[in-house]
Amino acid sequence: MDIEKILPKYSWIPIALFFVVNCTTYYGTRLLAEGHNHHNISTGIDGRIPFLSWMIVIYLLAFLQWTVGFYVIARENKRVCYILFTGEIIAKLICFIFYVFFPTTMYRPVIENNNFFDFITLLIYRIDSPDNLFPSIHCLESYICLRSTFYIKKMPKIYKALMIIMTLLVFASTVTVKQHVVADICGAIIVGEFGIFVSKKFIWKKLG
């Protein structure tokens, strides 16, 4: 099997760096921030958002969105691949800084485990501790997939529409299953935009 037919050679290094930075930010920062004071930045708005365990389905479907989204980014062309993967990496490095120097946490609801969705949500709670929250990596990845639709020309309009809908649903899922607060979503959008801006205007400017 010719791997270049699946993933172009120019995308190999960006994808490899993407995974390295992702693992370092997600796991490494927890070691560095261990024992530090974790801040709760939830607001009254977060308190009024209901807990909906069935939204855990959307929360998990985000992984499928990212797989499709970043695969499409990698295959589009060298310019799109470099700009968006670099932008995502820059954004995630900013997340790294926040996770180490301004670690956050949040209160989670008591779940009675009355149904399948409650069970899955509790499982996620056990796997994913309530830290590394601001900015939200979960929302960042979905947002980058959404922003990629403004660069990708080959996909039909339905693809862009689906990415918009899915990203909004992912945002909603993070706060309704109480994995994040509203500020985490805002932070993800800001660092995502900043990363793409720096990548496009300063790092890969000659690529257009």
JSON list of C-alpha atoms in Angstrom, two decimals:
[
{"chain": "A", "resi": 1, "resn": "MET", "atom": "CA", "xyz": [0.00, 0.00, 0.00]},
{"chain": "A", "resi": 2, "resn": "ASP", "atom": "CA", "xyz": [1.34, 3.42, -1.02]},
{"chain": "A", "resi": 3, "resn": "ILE", "atom": "CA", "xyz": [0.89, 5.62, 2.05]},
{"chain": "A", "resi": 4, "resn": "GLU", "atom": "CA", "xyz": [1.38, 8.76, -0.06]},
{"chain": "A", "resi": 5, "resn": "LYS", "atom": "CA", "xyz": [-1.94, 8.03, -1.73]},
{"chain": "A", "resi": 6, "resn": "ILE", "atom": "CA", "xyz": [-3.58, 8.23, 1.70]},
{"chain": "A", "resi": 7, "resn": "LEU", "atom": "CA", "xyz": [-1.48, 11.03, 3.21]},
{"chain": "A", "resi": 8, "resn": "PRO", "atom": "CA", "xyz": [0.75, 13.21, 1.01]},
{"chain": "A", "resi": 9, "resn": "LYS", "atom": "CA", "xyz": [4.41, 13.23, 2.01]},
{"chain": "A", "resi": 10, "resn": "TYR", "atom": "CA", "xyz": [4.35, 16.96, 2.81]},
{"chain": "A", "resi": 11, "resn": "SER", "atom": "CA", "xyz": [1.82, 16.26, 5.60]},
{"chain": "A", "resi": 12, "resn": "TRP", "atom": "CA", "xyz": [3.90, 13.71, 7.51]},
{"chain": "A", "resi": 13, "resn": "ILE", "atom": "CA", "xyz": [5.98, 16.15, 9.58]},
{"chain": "A", "resi": 14, "resn": "PRO", "atom": "CA", "xyz": [3.02, 18.45, 10.44]},
{"chain": "A", "resi": 15, "resn": "ILE", "atom": "CA", "xyz": [0.97, 15.44, 11.55]},
{"chain": "A", "resi": 16, "resn": "ALA", "atom": "CA", "xyz": [3.85, 14.03, 13.61]},
{"chain": "A", "resi": 17, "resn": "LEU", "atom": "CA", "xyz": [4.40, 17.39, 15.32]},
{"chain": "A", "resi": 18, "resn": "PHE", "atom": "CA", "xyz": [0.65, 17.65, 15.90]},
{"chain": "A", "resi": 19, "resn": "PHE", "atom": "CA", "xyz": [0.63, 14.38, 17.86]},
{"chain": "A", "resi": 20, "resn": "VAL", "atom": "CA", "xyz": [3.81, 15.19, 19.80]},
{"chain": "A", "resi": 21, "resn": "VAL", "atom": "CA", "xyz": [2.55, 18.62, 20.89]},
{"chain": "A", "resi": 22, "resn": "ASN", "atom": "CA", "xyz": [-0.88, 17.22, 21.66]},
{"chain": "A", "resi": 23, "resn": "CYS", "atom": "CA", "xyz": [0.47, 14.50, 23.97]},
{"chain": "A", "resi": 24, "resn": "THR", "atom": "CA", "xyz": [2.95, 16.88, 25.60]},
{"chain": "A", "resi": 25, "resn": "THR", "atom": "CA", "xyz": [0.26, 19.48, 26.27]},
{"chain": "A", "resi": 26, "resn": "TYR", "atom": "CA", "xyz": [-2.37, 17.03, 27.46]},
{"chain": "A", "resi": 27, "resn": "TYR", "atom": "CA", "xyz": [-0.23, 14.75, 29.62]},
{"chain": "A", "resi": 28, "resn": "GLY", "atom": "CA", "xyz": [2.97, 16.66, 30.32]},
{"chain": "A", "resi": 29, "resn": "THR", "atom": "CA", "xyz": [1.30, 19.73, 31.77]},
{"chain": "A", "resi": 30, "resn": "ARG", "atom": "CA", "xyz": [-0.48, 17.63, 34.37]},
{"chain": "A", "resi": 31, "resn": "LEU", "atom": "CA", "xyz": [2.87, 16.59, 35.75]},
{"chain": "A", "resi": 32, "resn": "LEU", "atom": "CA", "xyz": [4.21, 20.14, 35.71]},
{"chain": "A", "resi": 33, "resn": "ALA", "atom": "CA", "xyz": [1.10, 21.65, 37.31]},
{"chain": "A", "resi": 34, "resn": "GLU", "atom": "CA", "xyz": [0.70, 18.97, 39.94]},
{"chain": "A", "resi": 35, "resn": "GLY", "atom": "CA", "xyz": [0.39, 20.57, 43.37]},
{"chain": "A", "resi": 36, "resn": "HIS", "atom": "CA", "xyz": [-0.29, 24.03, 41.94]},
{"chain": "A", "resi": 37, "resn": "ASN", "atom": "CA", "xyz": [-3.37, 26.00, 42.92]},
{"chain": "A", "resi": 38, "resn": "HIS", "atom": "CA", "xyz": [-6.10, 25.35, 40.34]},
{"chain": "A", "resi": 39, "resn": "HIS", "atom": "CA", "xyz": [-8.52, 28.18, 39.62]},
{"chain": "A", "resi": 40, "resn": "ASN", "atom": "CA", "xyz": [-12.26, 27.82, 39.12]},
{"chain": "A", "resi": 41, "resn": "ILE", "atom": "CA", "xyz": [-13.33, 30.34, 36.47]},
{"chain": "A", "resi": 42, "resn": "SER", "atom": "CA", "xyz": [-16.96, 29.25, 36.18]},
{"chain": "A", "resi": 43, "resn": "THR", "atom": "CA", "xyz": [-19.59, 31.99, 36.25]},
{"chain": "A", "resi": 44, "resn": "GLY", "atom": "CA", "xyz": [-23.29, 32.30, 36.95]},
{"chain": "A", "resi": 45, "resn": "ILE", "atom": "CA", "xyz": [-23.95, 31.44, 33.33]},
{"chain": "A", "resi": 46, "resn": "ASP", "atom": "CA", "xyz": [-22.32, 28.05, 33.79]},
{"chain": "A", "resi": 47, "resn": "GLY", "atom": "CA", "xyz": [-24.46, 27.44, 36.85]},
{"chain": "A", "resi": 48, "resn": "ARG", "atom": "CA", "xyz": [-27.60, 27.97, 34.79]},
{"chain": "A", "resi": 49, "resn": "ILE", "atom": "CA", "xyz": [-26.55, 25.52, 32.05]},
{"chain": "A", "resi": 50, "resn": "PRO", "atom": "CA", "xyz": [-28.31, 22.18, 32.68]},
{"chain": "A", "resi": 51, "resn": "PHE", "atom": "CA", "xyz": [-26.46, 18.90, 32.94]},
{"chain": "A", "resi": 52, "resn": "LEU", "atom": "CA", "xyz": [-27.45, 16.68, 29.99]},
{"chain": "A", "resi": 53, "resn": "SER", "atom": "CA", "xyz": [-25.73, 13.33, 30.08]},
{"chain": "A", "resi": 54, "resn": "TRP", "atom": "CA", "xyz": [-27.02, 12.36, 26.62]},
{"chain": "A", "resi": 55, "resn": "MET", "atom": "CA", "xyz": [-24.80, 15.09, 25.16]},
{"chain": "A", "resi": 56, "resn": "ILE", "atom": "CA", "xyz": [-21.85, 12.83, 25.93]},
{"chain": "A", "resi": 57, "resn": "VAL", "atom": "CA", "xyz": [-22.62, 11.25, 22.55]},
{"chain": "A", "resi": 58, "resn": "ILE", "atom": "CA", "xyz": [-21.80, 14.53, 20.81]},
{"chain": "A", "resi": 59, "resn": "TYR", "atom": "CA", "xyz": [-18.77, 14.99, 23.05]},
{"chain": "A", "resi": 60, "resn": "LEU", "atom": "CA", "xyz": [-17.38, 11.65, 21.87]},
{"chain": "A", "resi": 61, "resn": "LEU", "atom": "CA", "xyz": [-18.40, 12.14, 18.24]},
{"chain": "A", "resi": 62, "resn": "ALA", "atom": "CA", "xyz": [-16.03, 15.09, 18.24]},
{"chain": "A", "resi": 63, "resn": "PHE", "atom": "CA", "xyz": [-13.19, 12.58, 17.83]},
{"chain": "A", "resi": 64, "resn": "LEU", "atom": "CA", "xyz": [-14.73, 11.49, 14.53]},
{"chain": "A", "resi": 65, "resn": "GLN", "atom": "CA", "xyz": [-15.05, 15.11, 13.45]},
{"chain": "A", "resi": 66, "resn": "TRP", "atom": "CA", "xyz": [-11.37, 15.71, 14.16]},
{"chain": "A", "resi": 67, "resn": "THR", "atom": "CA", "xyz": [-10.32, 12.58, 12.30]},
{"chain": "A", "resi": 68, "resn": "VAL", "atom": "CA", "xyz": [-12.25, 13.64, 9.21]},
{"chain": "A", "resi": 69, "resn": "GLY", "atom": "CA", "xyz": [-11.38, 17.32, 9.54]},
{"chain": "A", "resi": 70, "resn": "PHE", "atom": "CA", "xyz": [-7.63, 16.97, 9.95]},
{"chain": "A", "resi": 71, "resn": "TYR", "atom": "CA", "xyz": [-7.48, 14.28, 7.28]},
{"chain": "A", "resi": 72, "resn": "VAL", "atom": "CA", "xyz": [-9.14, 16.66, 4.84]},
{"chain": "A", "resi": 73, "resn": "ILE", "atom": "CA", "xyz": [-6.75, 19.44, 5.89]},
{"chain": "A", "resi": 74, "resn": "ALA", "atom": "CA", "xyz": [-3.74, 17.17, 5.31]},
{"chain": "A", "resi": 75, "resn": "ARG", "atom": "CA", "xyz": [-4.90, 16.17, 1.83]},
{"chain": "A", "resi": 76, "resn": "GLU", "atom": "CA", "xyz": [-6.08, 19.56, 0.56]},
{"chain": "A", "resi": 77, "resn": "ASN", "atom": "CA", "xyz": [-2.70, 20.98, -0.44]},
{"chain": "A", "resi": 78, "resn": "LYS", "atom": "CA", "xyz": [0.66, 21.93, 1.08]},
{"chain": "A", "resi": 79, "resn": "ARG", "atom": "CA", "xyz": [-0.39, 25.52, 1.82]},
{"chain": "A", "resi": 80, "resn": "VAL", "atom": "CA", "xyz": [-3.56, 24.63, 3.70]},
{"chain": "A", "resi": 81, "resn": "CYS", "atom": "CA", "xyz": [-1.86, 21.78, 5.52]},
{"chain": "A", "resi": 82, "resn": "TYR", "atom": "CA", "xyz": [1.09, 23.87, 6.72]},
{"chain": "A", "resi": 83, "resn": "ILE", "atom": "CA", "xyz": [-0.94, 26.93, 7.70]},
{"chain": "A", "resi": 84, "resn": "LEU", "atom": "CA", "xyz": [-3.63, 25.09, 9.65]},
{"chain": "A", "resi": 85, "resn": "PHE", "atom": "CA", "xyz": [-1.48, 22.45, 11.33]},
{"chain": "A", "resi": 86, "resn": "THR", "atom": "CA", "xyz": [1.04, 25.12, 12.34]},
{"chain": "A", "resi": 87, "resn": "GLY", "atom": "CA", "xyz": [-1.80, 27.34, 13.59]},
{"chain": "A", "resi": 88, "resn": "GLU", "atom": "CA", "xyz": [-3.19, 24.47, 15.62]},
{"chain": "A", "resi": 89, "resn": "ILE", "atom": "CA", "xyz": [0.22, 23.71, 17.11]},
{"chain": "A", "resi": 90, "resn": "ILE", "atom": "CA", "xyz": [0.77, 27.35, 18.06]},
{"chain": "A", "resi": 91, "resn": "ALA", "atom": "CA", "xyz": [-2.65, 27.44, 19.70]},
{"chain": "A", "resi": 92, "resn": "LYS", "atom": "CA", "xyz": [-1.91, 24.26, 21.62]},
{"chain": "A", "resi": 93, "resn": "LEU", "atom": "CA", "xyz": [1.44, 25.62, 22.84]},
{"chain": "A", "resi": 94, "resn": "ILE", "atom": "CA", "xyz": [-0.48, 28.58, 24.24]},
{"chain": "A", "resi": 95, "resn": "CYS", "atom": "CA", "xyz": [-2.76, 26.07, 25.96]},
{"chain": "A", "resi": 96, "resn": "PHE", "atom": "CA", "xyz": [0.40, 24.47, 27.38]},
{"chain": "A", "resi": 97, "resn": "ILE", "atom": "CA", "xyz": [1.41, 27.78, 28.96]},
{"chain": "A", "resi": 98, "resn": "PHE", "atom": "CA", "xyz": [-2.02, 28.29, 30.51]},
{"chain": "A", "resi": 99, "resn": "TYR", "atom": "CA", "xyz": [-2.18, 24.72, 31.82]},
{"chain": "A", "resi": 100, "resn": "VAL", "atom": "CA", "xyz": [1.15, 25.13, 33.60]},
{"chain": "A", "resi": 101, "resn": "PHE", "atom": "CA", "xyz": [0.95, 28.74, 34.84]},
{"chain": "A", "resi": 102, "resn": "PHE", "atom": "CA", "xyz": [-2.80, 29.22, 35.19]},
{"chain": "A", "resi": 103, "resn": "PRO", "atom": "CA", "xyz": [-4.25, 25.76, 35.76]},
{"chain": "A", "resi": 104, "resn": "THR", "atom": "CA", "xyz": [-8.02, 25.63, 36.12]},
{"chain": "A", "resi": 105, "resn": "THR", "atom": "CA", "xyz": [-10.56, 23.20, 37.50]},
{"chain": "A", "resi": 106, "resn": "MET", "atom": "CA", "xyz": [-14.32, 22.98, 37.93]},
{"chain": "A", "resi": 107, "resn": "TYR", "atom": "CA", "xyz": [-16.97, 21.33, 40.03]},
{"chain": "A", "resi": 108, "resn": "ARG", "atom": "CA", "xyz": [-18.67, 18.34, 38.50]},
{"chain": "A", "resi": 109, "resn": "PRO", "atom": "CA", "xyz": [-22.22, 17.24, 39.30]},
{"chain": "A", "resi": 110, "resn": "VAL", "atom": "CA", "xyz": [-23.06, 14.12, 41.27]},
{"chain": "A", "resi": 111, "resn": "ILE", "atom": "CA", "xyz": [-24.36, 11.60, 38.75]},
{"chain": "A", "resi": 112, "resn": "GLU", "atom": "CA", "xyz": [-26.70, 8.86, 39.93]},
{"chain": "A", "resi": 113, "resn": "ASN", "atom": "CA", "xyz": [-25.90, 6.51, 37.04]},
{"chain": "A", "resi": 114, "resn": "ASN", "atom": "CA", "xyz": [-29.54, 5.92, 36.09]},
{"chain": "A", "resi": 115, "resn": "ASN", "atom": "CA", "xyz": [-28.99, 5.24, 32.39]},
{"chain": "A", "resi": 116, "resn": "PHE", "atom": "CA", "xyz": [-26.47, 4.43, 29.69]},
{"chain": "A", "resi": 117, "resn": "PHE", "atom": "CA", "xyz": [-25.52, 8.09, 29.11]},
{"chain": "A", "resi": 118, "resn": "ASP", "atom": "CA", "xyz": [-24.88, 8.60, 32.82]},
{"chain": "A", "resi": 119, "resn": "PHE", "atom": "CA", "xyz": [-22.64, 5.53, 32.79]},
{"chain": "A", "resi": 120, "resn": "ILE", "atom": "CA", "xyz": [-20.58, 6.79, 29.83]},
{"chain": "A", "resi": 121, "resn": "THR", "atom": "CA", "xyz": [-20.29, 10.24, 31.37]},
{"chain": "A", "resi": 122, "resn": "LEU", "atom": "CA", "xyz": [-19.05, 8.78, 34.64]},
{"chain": "A", "resi": 123, "resn": "LEU", "atom": "CA", "xyz": [-16.52, 6.74, 32.68]},
{"chain": "A", "resi": 124, "resn": "ILE", "atom": "CA", "xyz": [-15.23, 9.88, 30.99]},
{"chain": "A", "resi": 125, "resn": "TYR", "atom": "CA", "xyz": [-15.01, 11.59, 34.37]},
{"chain": "A", "resi": 126, "resn": "ARG", "atom": "CA", "xyz": [-12.82, 8.78, 35.66]},
{"chain": "A", "resi": 127, "resn": "ILE", "atom": "CA", "xyz": [-10.56, 8.87, 32.62]},
{"chain": "A", "resi": 128, "resn": "ASP", "atom": "CA", "xyz": [-10.33, 12.65, 32.27]},
{"chain": "A", "resi": 129, "resn": "SER", "atom": "CA", "xyz": [-9.67, 14.60, 35.48]},
{"chain": "A", "resi": 130, "resn": "PRO", "atom": "CA", "xyz": [-11.15, 18.14, 35.75]},
{"chain": "A", "resi": 131, "resn": "ASP", "atom": "CA", "xyz": [-8.02, 20.08, 34.82]},
{"chain": "A", "resi": 132, "resn": "ASN", "atom": "CA", "xyz": [-6.37, 21.33, 31.63]},
{"chain": "A", "resi": 133, "resn": "LEU", "atom": "CA", "xyz": [-9.60, 23.20, 30.99]},
{"chain": "A", "resi": 134, "resn": "PHE", "atom": "CA", "xyz": [-8.78, 26.75, 29.82]},
{"chain": "A", "resi": 135, "resn": "PRO", "atom": "CA", "xyz": [-8.55, 26.98, 26.87]},
{"chain": "A", "resi": 136, "resn": "SER", "atom": "CA", "xyz": [-10.47, 23.84, 25.88]},
{"chain": "A", "resi": 137, "resn": "ILE", "atom": "CA", "xyz": [-8.51, 21.54, 23.59]},
{"chain": "A", "resi": 138, "resn": "HIS", "atom": "CA", "xyz": [-11.75, 19.70, 22.84]},
{"chain": "A", "resi": 139, "resn": "CYS", "atom": "CA", "xyz": [-13.26, 22.91, 21.47]},
{"chain": "A", "resi": 140, "resn": "LEU", "atom": "CA", "xyz": [-10.00, 24.02, 19.84]},
{"chain": "A", "resi": 141, "resn": "GLU", "atom": "CA", "xyz": [-9.78, 20.92, 17.64]},
{"chain": "A", "resi": 142, "resn": "SER", "atom": "CA", "xyz": [-13.37, 21.28, 16.48]},
{"chain": "A", "resi": 143, "resn": "TYR", "atom": "CA", "xyz": [-12.86, 24.99, 15.83]},
{"chain": "A", "resi": 144, "resn": "ILE", "atom": "CA", "xyz": [-9.77, 24.37, 13.68]},
{"chain": "A", "resi": 145, "resn": "CYS", "atom": "CA", "xyz": [-11.80, 21.84, 11.67]},
{"chain": "A", "resi": 146, "resn": "LEU", "atom": "CA", "xyz": [-14.47, 24.49, 11.20]},
{"chain": "A", "resi": 147, "resn": "ARG", "atom": "CA", "xyz": [-11.99, 27.20, 10.20]},
{"chain": "A", "resi": 148, "resn": "SER", "atom": "CA", "xyz": [-10.43, 24.85, 7.68]},
{"chain": "A", "resi": 149, "resn": "THR", "atom": "CA", "xyz": [-13.63, 25.04, 5.63]},
{"chain": "A", "resi": 150, "resn": "PHE", "atom": "CA", "xyz": [-12.74, 28.64, 4.76]},
{"chain": "A", "resi": 151, "resn": "TYR", "atom": "CA", "xyz": [-9.54, 27.37, 3.12]},
{"chain": "A", "resi": 152, "resn": "ILE", "atom": "CA", "xyz": [-10.72, 24.15, 1.51]},
{"chain": "A", "resi": 153, "resn": "LYS", "atom": "CA", "xyz": [-12.10, 24.59, -2.00]},
{"chain": "A", "resi": 154, "resn": "LYS", "atom": "CA", "xyz": [-12.72, 21.01, -3.12]},
{"chain": "A", "resi": 155, "resn": "MET", "atom": "CA", "xyz": [-15.39, 20.05, -0.60]},
{"chain": "A", "resi": 156, "resn": "PRO", "atom": "CA", "xyz": [-19.11, 20.62, -1.29]},
{"chain": "A", "resi": 157, "resn": "LYS", "atom": "CA", "xyz": [-20.99, 23.27, 0.70]},
{"chain": "A", "resi": 158, "resn": "ILE", "atom": "CA", "xyz": [-22.65, 20.56, 2.76]},
{"chain": "A", "resi": 159, "resn": "TYR", "atom": "CA", "xyz": [-19.26, 19.78, 4.29]},
{"chain": "A", "resi": 160, "resn": "LYS", "atom": "CA", "xyz": [-18.92, 23.32, 5.59]},
{"chain": "A", "resi": 161, "resn": "ALA", "atom": "CA", "xyz": [-22.48, 23.27, 6.90]},
{"chain": "A", "resi": 162, "resn": "LEU", "atom": "CA", "xyz": [-21.89, 20.00, 8.73]},
{"chain": "A", "resi": 163, "resn": "MET", "atom": "CA", "xyz": [-18.67, 21.29, 10.25]},
{"chain": "A", "resi": 164, "resn": "ILE", "atom": "CA", "xyz": [-20.42, 24.42, 11.51]},
{"chain": "A", "resi": 165, "resn": "ILE", "atom": "CA", "xyz": [-23.27, 22.42, 13.03]},
{"chain": "A", "resi": 166, "resn": "MET", "atom": "CA", "xyz": [-20.97, 19.82, 14.55]},
{"chain": "A", "resi": 167, "resn": "THR", "atom": "CA", "xyz": [-18.63, 22.41, 16.04]},
{"chain": "A", "resi": 168, "resn": "LEU", "atom": "CA", "xyz": [-21.51, 24.26, 17.70]},
{"chain": "A", "resi": 169, "resn": "LEU", "atom": "CA", "xyz": [-22.82, 20.97, 19.06]},
{"chain": "A", "resi": 170, "resn": "VAL", "atom": "CA", "xyz": [-19.38, 20.06, 20.40]},
{"chain": "A", "resi": 171, "resn": "PHE", "atom": "CA", "xyz": [-19.17, 23.44, 22.13]},
{"chain": "A", "resi": 172, "resn": "ALA", "atom": "CA", "xyz": [-22.57, 22.80, 23.70]},
{"chain": "A", "resi": 173, "resn": "SER", "atom": "CA", "xyz": [-21.63, 19.27, 24.72]},
{"chain": "A", "resi": 174, "resn": "THR", "atom": "CA", "xyz": [-18.55, 20.39, 26.67]},
{"chain": "A", "resi": 175, "resn": "VAL", "atom": "CA", "xyz": [-20.62, 22.60, 28.98]},
{"chain": "A", "resi": 176, "resn": "THR", "atom": "CA", "xyz": [-23.72, 20.41, 29.24]},
{"chain": "A", "resi": 177, "resn": "VAL", "atom": "CA", "xyz": [-21.75, 17.33, 30.31]},
{"chain": "A", "resi": 178, "resn": "LYS", "atom": "CA", "xyz": [-19.81, 19.62, 32.67]},
{"chain": "A", "resi": 179, "resn": "GLN", "atom": "CA", "xyz": [-16.39, 18.98, 31.21]},
{"chain": "A", "resi": 180, "resn": "HIS", "atom": "CA", "xyz": [-15.80, 22.69, 30.58]},
{"chain": "A", "resi": 181, "resn": "VAL", "atom": "CA", "xyz": [-17.16, 26.14, 31.31]},
{"chain": "A", "resi": 182, "resn": "VAL", "atom": "CA", "xyz": [-18.11, 28.86, 28.85]},
{"chain": "A", "resi": 183, "resn": "ALA", "atom": "CA", "xyz": [-14.80, 30.68, 29.29]},
{"chain": "A", "resi": 184, "resn": "ASP", "atom": "CA", "xyz": [-12.97, 27.56, 28.09]},
{"chain": "A", "resi": 185, "resn": "ILE", "atom": "CA", "xyz": [-14.84, 27.71, 24.78]},
{"chain": "A", "resi": 186, "resn": "CYS", "atom": "CA", "xyz": [-14.06, 31.41, 24.34]},
{"chain": "A", "resi": 187, "resn": "GLY", "atom": "CA", "xyz": [-10.41, 30.75, 25.12]},
{"chain": "A", "resi": 188, "resn": "ALA", "atom": "CA", "xyz": [-10.27, 27.99, 22.51]},
{"chain": "A", "resi": 189, "resn": "ILE", "atom": "CA", "xyz": [-11.66, 30.26, 19.79]},
{"chain": "A", "resi": 190, "resn": "ILE", "atom": "CA", "xyz": [-9.24, 33.07, 20.66]},
{"chain": "A", "resi": 191, "resn": "VAL", "atom": "CA", "xyz": [-6.10, 30.92, 20.70]},
{"chain": "A", "resi": 192, "resn": "GLY", "atom": "CA", "xyz": [-7.27, 29.13, 17.56]},
{"chain": "A", "resi": 193, "resn": "GLU", "atom": "CA", "xyz": [-7.67, 32.41, 15.68]},
{"chain": "A", "resi": 194, "resn": "PHE", "atom": "CA", "xyz": [-4.36, 33.70, 17.01]},
{"chain": "A", "resi": 195, "resn": "GLY", "atom": "CA", "xyz": [-2.54, 30.54, 15.96]},
{"chain": "A", "resi": 196, "resn": "ILE", "atom": "CA", "xyz": [-3.93, 30.63, 12.44]},
{"chain": "A", "resi": 197, "resn": "PHE", "atom": "CA", "xyz": [-3.18, 34.36, 12.15]},
{"chain": "A", "resi": 198, "resn": "VAL", "atom": "CA", "xyz": [0.46, 33.96, 13.19]},
{"chain": "A", "resi": 199, "resn": "SER", "atom": "CA", "xyz": [0.91, 30.90, 10.98]},
{"chain": "A", "resi": 200, "resn": "LYS", "atom": "CA", "xyz": [-0.55, 32.55, 7.90]},
{"chain": "A", "resi": 201, "resn": "LYS", "atom": "CA", "xyz": [0.84, 36.06, 8.26]},
{"chain": "A", "resi": 202, "resn": "PHE", "atom": "CA", "xyz": [4.31, 35.40, 9.63]},
{"chain": "A", "resi": 203, "resn": "ILE", "atom": "CA", "xyz": [5.42, 31.76, 9.30]},
{"chain": "A", "resi": 204, "resn": "TRP", "atom": "CA", "xyz": [3.97, 30.67, 5.98]},
{"chain": "A", "resi": 205, "resn": "LYS", "atom": "CA", "xyz": [3.44, 34.09, 4.42]},
{"chain": "A", "resi": 206, "resn": "LYS", "atom": "CA", "xyz": [5.23, 33.10, 1.21]},
{"chain": "A", "resi": 207, "resn": "LEU", "atom": "CA", "xyz": [2.77, 30.25, 0.75]},
{"chain": "A", "resi": 208, "resn": "GLY", "atom": "CA", "xyz": [-0.01, 32.80, 0.39]}
]
